[in-house]
Amino acid sequence: MQAFTAHRPKLYYEVSGEGTAILFIPPPAMGHLTFHEQVRGLTSCFQVITYDLRGNGRSETTDEPLTLEQMAEDVKAILDDLGVEQSIVCGYSNGALIAQLFALMYPDRCLGVVSISGFSEVSPLLLKKQYDLGVSVTGSEHLDFFAWVLAIAHFQDKKVRKEIQKEIKKSDPHMIEQQYAVGKQGNVTRALHQLTVPLLVLYGDHDYYIHSTKRPFIDHVKDLELVYIDGSTHQIPTHHPAELNGIIRSWTKRKGLLR
């Protein structure tokens, strides 16, 4: 199913499968196609929800200043639109910040959190530099190049590369820039002890520059599972989908989240 939320800005989302709801949150610009392989691999046991962040891809943009809280509220808006009372929220990279904040803001709507190549704050220097680069290359004059880089970095299939480039080029460059800026300042570390749901944290074992971000999770989260994907860098959902999908299935089963 393809649809737009009733609230403004209208957010584009897709839904496939039946069962426990699992909503995937992409990083800036990349949108619903980021989780192409999760849709294919998880719909047998989950209701898989993917979407485009506001101002990205097919979703409407807005002129109001962006906040991380708004992005978490957008997740709730999609669940409300679908009539889904509770969902697992799964965020990739910057999307993991949104997933954690959603769980903190709406604990009664969240069954569990999955952080893929994510963090509770942008603390390592190299990670900060990556965010700075994201801000600097997302202007309208660079959007085509930015779309090409993201597509090449994530997908081997040329058809999928073309599709995601096309979707990224529909985005509002100013909104992408704001999303990187807001993400860089985002920090939920001090509130992690308030998480009431299980947290699954996944890193690529070659994604060295963010490995140090595991420390706040270890120090503050009661129900934590930490997993490293062998041979993976940052792009776990697209480069190692079979491993990711299998880990999500086994974790949700152990936590009693499947219905």
XYZ file of C-alpha atoms in Angstrom:
259
model
C 0.000 0.000 0.000
C 1.182 3.496 -0.871
C -0.305 6.519 0.881
C 0.181 9.996 2.320
C -0.605 11.053 5.887
C -3.625 13.278 6.424
C -1.671 15.810 8.488
C 0.551 18.508 6.981
C 3.165 18.242 5.726
C 1.835 15.151 3.992
C 4.302 12.306 4.431
C 4.645 9.556 1.856
C 4.721 6.009 3.237
C 4.431 2.412 2.075
C 3.113 -0.620 3.962
C 3.646 -4.309 3.201
C 2.907 -7.529 5.067
C 0.992 -8.397 8.223
C 1.909 -8.970 11.841
C 3.826 -6.870 14.344
C 4.386 -3.388 12.929
C 7.990 -2.344 12.300
C 8.620 1.176 11.013
C 11.945 2.016 9.369
C 13.378 5.533 9.646
C 15.888 6.561 6.949
C 18.746 9.055 7.116
C 18.373 12.450 5.391
C 17.502 12.303 1.670
C 17.504 8.528 1.241
C 13.838 7.804 1.887
C 11.768 4.653 1.761
C 13.909 2.867 -0.840
C 16.725 2.621 1.708
C 14.884 -0.388 3.130
C 14.116 -2.118 -0.165
C 15.642 -5.382 1.100
C 13.911 -5.211 4.483
C 10.554 -4.944 2.729
C 11.430 -8.024 0.678
C 12.796 -9.997 3.614
C 10.530 -9.176 6.549
C 6.971 -8.955 5.226
C 6.355 -12.644 5.931
C 6.191 -11.938 9.669
C 5.922 -8.133 10.033
C 3.824 -5.239 8.860
C 6.728 -3.293 7.345
C 6.329 0.489 7.159
C 8.773 2.671 5.225
C 8.523 6.387 4.498
C 10.176 9.563 3.260
C 11.171 12.158 5.849
C 9.449 15.535 5.493
C 10.871 17.409 2.519
C 12.523 14.239 1.201
C 11.472 12.259 -1.855
C 7.690 12.298 -2.235
C 6.892 13.862 1.151
C 5.841 17.493 1.389
C 8.254 20.070 2.696
C 7.594 22.899 5.138
C 8.939 26.383 5.769
C 8.969 26.124 9.551
C 12.311 25.512 11.311
C 12.936 21.803 11.787
C 13.430 20.044 15.127
C 14.237 16.460 16.053
C 10.986 16.405 18.031
C 9.015 17.187 14.865
C 10.662 14.264 13.139
C 9.638 11.963 16.009
C 6.107 13.381 15.822
C 6.051 12.515 12.122
C 6.584 8.862 13.056
C 3.566 9.050 15.358
C 1.535 10.702 12.578
C 2.191 7.762 10.261
C 1.212 5.227 12.931
C -1.918 7.266 13.710
C -2.801 7.361 10.019
C -2.556 3.564 9.856
C -4.364 2.990 13.143
C -1.297 1.189 14.518
C -1.259 1.382 18.309
C 2.268 0.046 18.846
C 5.264 -0.519 16.612
C 8.919 -1.442 16.672
C 10.869 1.568 15.391
C 14.048 0.923 13.467
C 16.369 3.799 12.561
C 19.370 3.750 10.259
C 22.254 6.173 10.972
C 20.666 9.562 11.786
C 17.300 7.803 11.731
C 18.339 5.988 14.912
C 18.293 9.305 16.785
C 14.686 9.801 15.705
C 13.799 6.231 16.718
C 15.242 6.689 20.209
C 13.502 10.028 20.681
C 10.183 8.568 19.520
C 10.498 5.798 22.119
C 11.195 8.403 24.805
C 8.378 10.747 23.748
C 5.754 8.049 23.142
C 6.696 5.006 25.256
C 3.170 3.597 25.057
C 3.369 3.506 21.248
C 6.746 1.762 21.016
C 7.434 -1.980 21.349
C 11.188 -1.803 20.848
C 13.965 0.169 19.168
C 16.492 -1.018 16.594
C 19.502 1.234 15.999
C 21.402 0.420 12.788
C 24.774 2.186 12.516
C 23.295 4.692 14.933
C 24.161 6.695 18.030
C 22.571 8.685 20.843
C 24.602 11.790 19.983
C 27.064 12.891 17.315
C 30.223 12.801 19.417
C 33.152 11.275 17.456
C 35.083 13.904 15.490
C 34.898 11.983 12.207
C 31.131 11.628 12.607
C 30.799 15.387 13.159
C 32.846 15.992 10.015
C 30.528 13.690 8.081
C 27.544 15.763 9.200
C 29.354 18.965 8.224
C 29.967 17.461 4.796
C 26.295 16.574 4.516
C 25.332 20.189 5.225
C 27.850 21.548 2.722
C 26.937 19.338 -0.248
C 23.139 19.380 -0.036
C 22.576 22.740 -1.708
C 20.462 22.721 -4.861
C 23.556 23.007 -7.058
C 24.992 19.813 -5.525
C 21.838 17.695 -5.180
C 22.433 15.626 -8.331
C 25.955 14.772 -7.200
C 24.753 14.021 -3.655
C 22.078 11.665 -5.028
C 24.686 9.866 -7.147
C 27.080 9.444 -4.199
C 24.389 8.012 -1.896
C 23.151 5.629 -4.591
C 26.643 4.354 -5.419
C 27.549 3.969 -1.736
C 24.479 1.903 -0.909
C 23.346 -0.138 -3.902
C 24.974 -2.539 -6.354
C 21.874 -2.997 -8.506
C 21.935 -0.351 -11.252
C 18.146 -0.242 -11.505
C 17.762 0.448 -7.782
C 20.539 3.056 -7.985
C 18.614 4.929 -10.666
C 15.386 4.696 -8.680
C 16.888 6.108 -5.494
C 18.716 8.865 -7.391
C 15.398 9.861 -8.944
C 13.708 9.933 -5.524
C 16.501 11.935 -3.860
C 16.357 14.554 -6.620
C 12.718 15.240 -5.670
C 13.860 16.404 -2.225
C 14.010 19.941 -0.863
C 17.766 20.664 -0.496
C 17.151 23.166 2.301
C 15.242 20.536 4.291
C 18.035 17.971 3.859
C 20.510 20.576 5.077
C 18.339 21.218 8.155
C 18.071 17.497 8.843
C 21.843 17.150 8.933
C 22.183 20.252 11.103
C 19.489 19.104 13.536
C 20.965 15.605 13.643
C 24.414 16.935 14.473
C 22.982 18.770 17.484
C 20.692 15.908 18.508
C 21.432 14.300 21.852
C 19.313 11.776 23.733
C 22.146 10.323 25.835
C 20.984 11.862 29.116
C 17.508 10.394 28.658
C 18.548 6.859 27.682
C 17.973 5.580 31.217
C 14.280 6.377 30.689
C 13.895 3.880 27.841
C 11.230 1.362 28.806
C 11.550 -0.934 25.779
C 14.260 -3.298 24.495
C 17.026 -1.733 22.399
C 18.912 -3.604 19.677
C 22.087 -1.820 18.524
C 23.890 -2.965 15.372
C 27.241 -1.811 14.030
C 29.304 -2.885 11.059
C 32.521 -4.312 12.474
C 34.473 -2.161 9.968
C 32.510 1.009 10.814
C 35.270 1.917 13.252
C 34.618 5.616 13.673
C 31.244 5.131 15.363
C 32.076 2.137 17.571
C 32.743 4.463 20.518
C 29.094 5.562 20.416
C 28.133 2.249 22.037
C 29.279 3.465 25.466
C 26.146 5.514 26.359
C 23.946 2.562 25.412
C 25.976 0.206 27.611
C 26.005 2.655 30.510
C 22.359 3.717 30.495
C 20.075 1.178 28.775
C 18.682 -1.646 30.903
C 17.519 -3.982 28.120
C 20.307 -3.776 25.532
C 21.572 -6.164 22.892
C 24.697 -5.155 20.945
C 25.607 -6.877 17.666
C 28.462 -6.420 15.188
C 27.944 -7.444 11.557
C 31.037 -9.215 10.196
C 32.617 -7.528 7.186
C 30.214 -4.594 7.189
C 30.861 -0.876 7.146
C 28.079 1.677 7.697
C 25.608 0.530 5.043
C 24.173 -2.505 6.836
C 20.592 -2.385 5.425
C 21.773 -2.474 1.810
C 25.095 -4.343 1.984
C 24.142 -7.007 4.545
C 20.343 -7.312 4.370
C 20.151 -11.059 5.024
C 22.141 -10.743 8.251
C 20.164 -7.691 9.378
C 16.795 -9.247 8.633
C 17.747 -12.466 10.409
C 18.961 -10.619 13.498
C 15.769 -8.552 13.655
C 13.615 -11.680 13.377
C 15.513 -13.568 16.085
C 15.651 -10.551 18.436
C 11.932 -9.839 18.161
C 11.180 -13.507 18.773
C 13.378 -13.611 21.894
C 11.755 -10.434 23.208
C 8.257 -11.764 22.606
C 7.410 -8.981 20.151
C 6.087 -11.145 17.314
C 2.396 -11.764 17.107
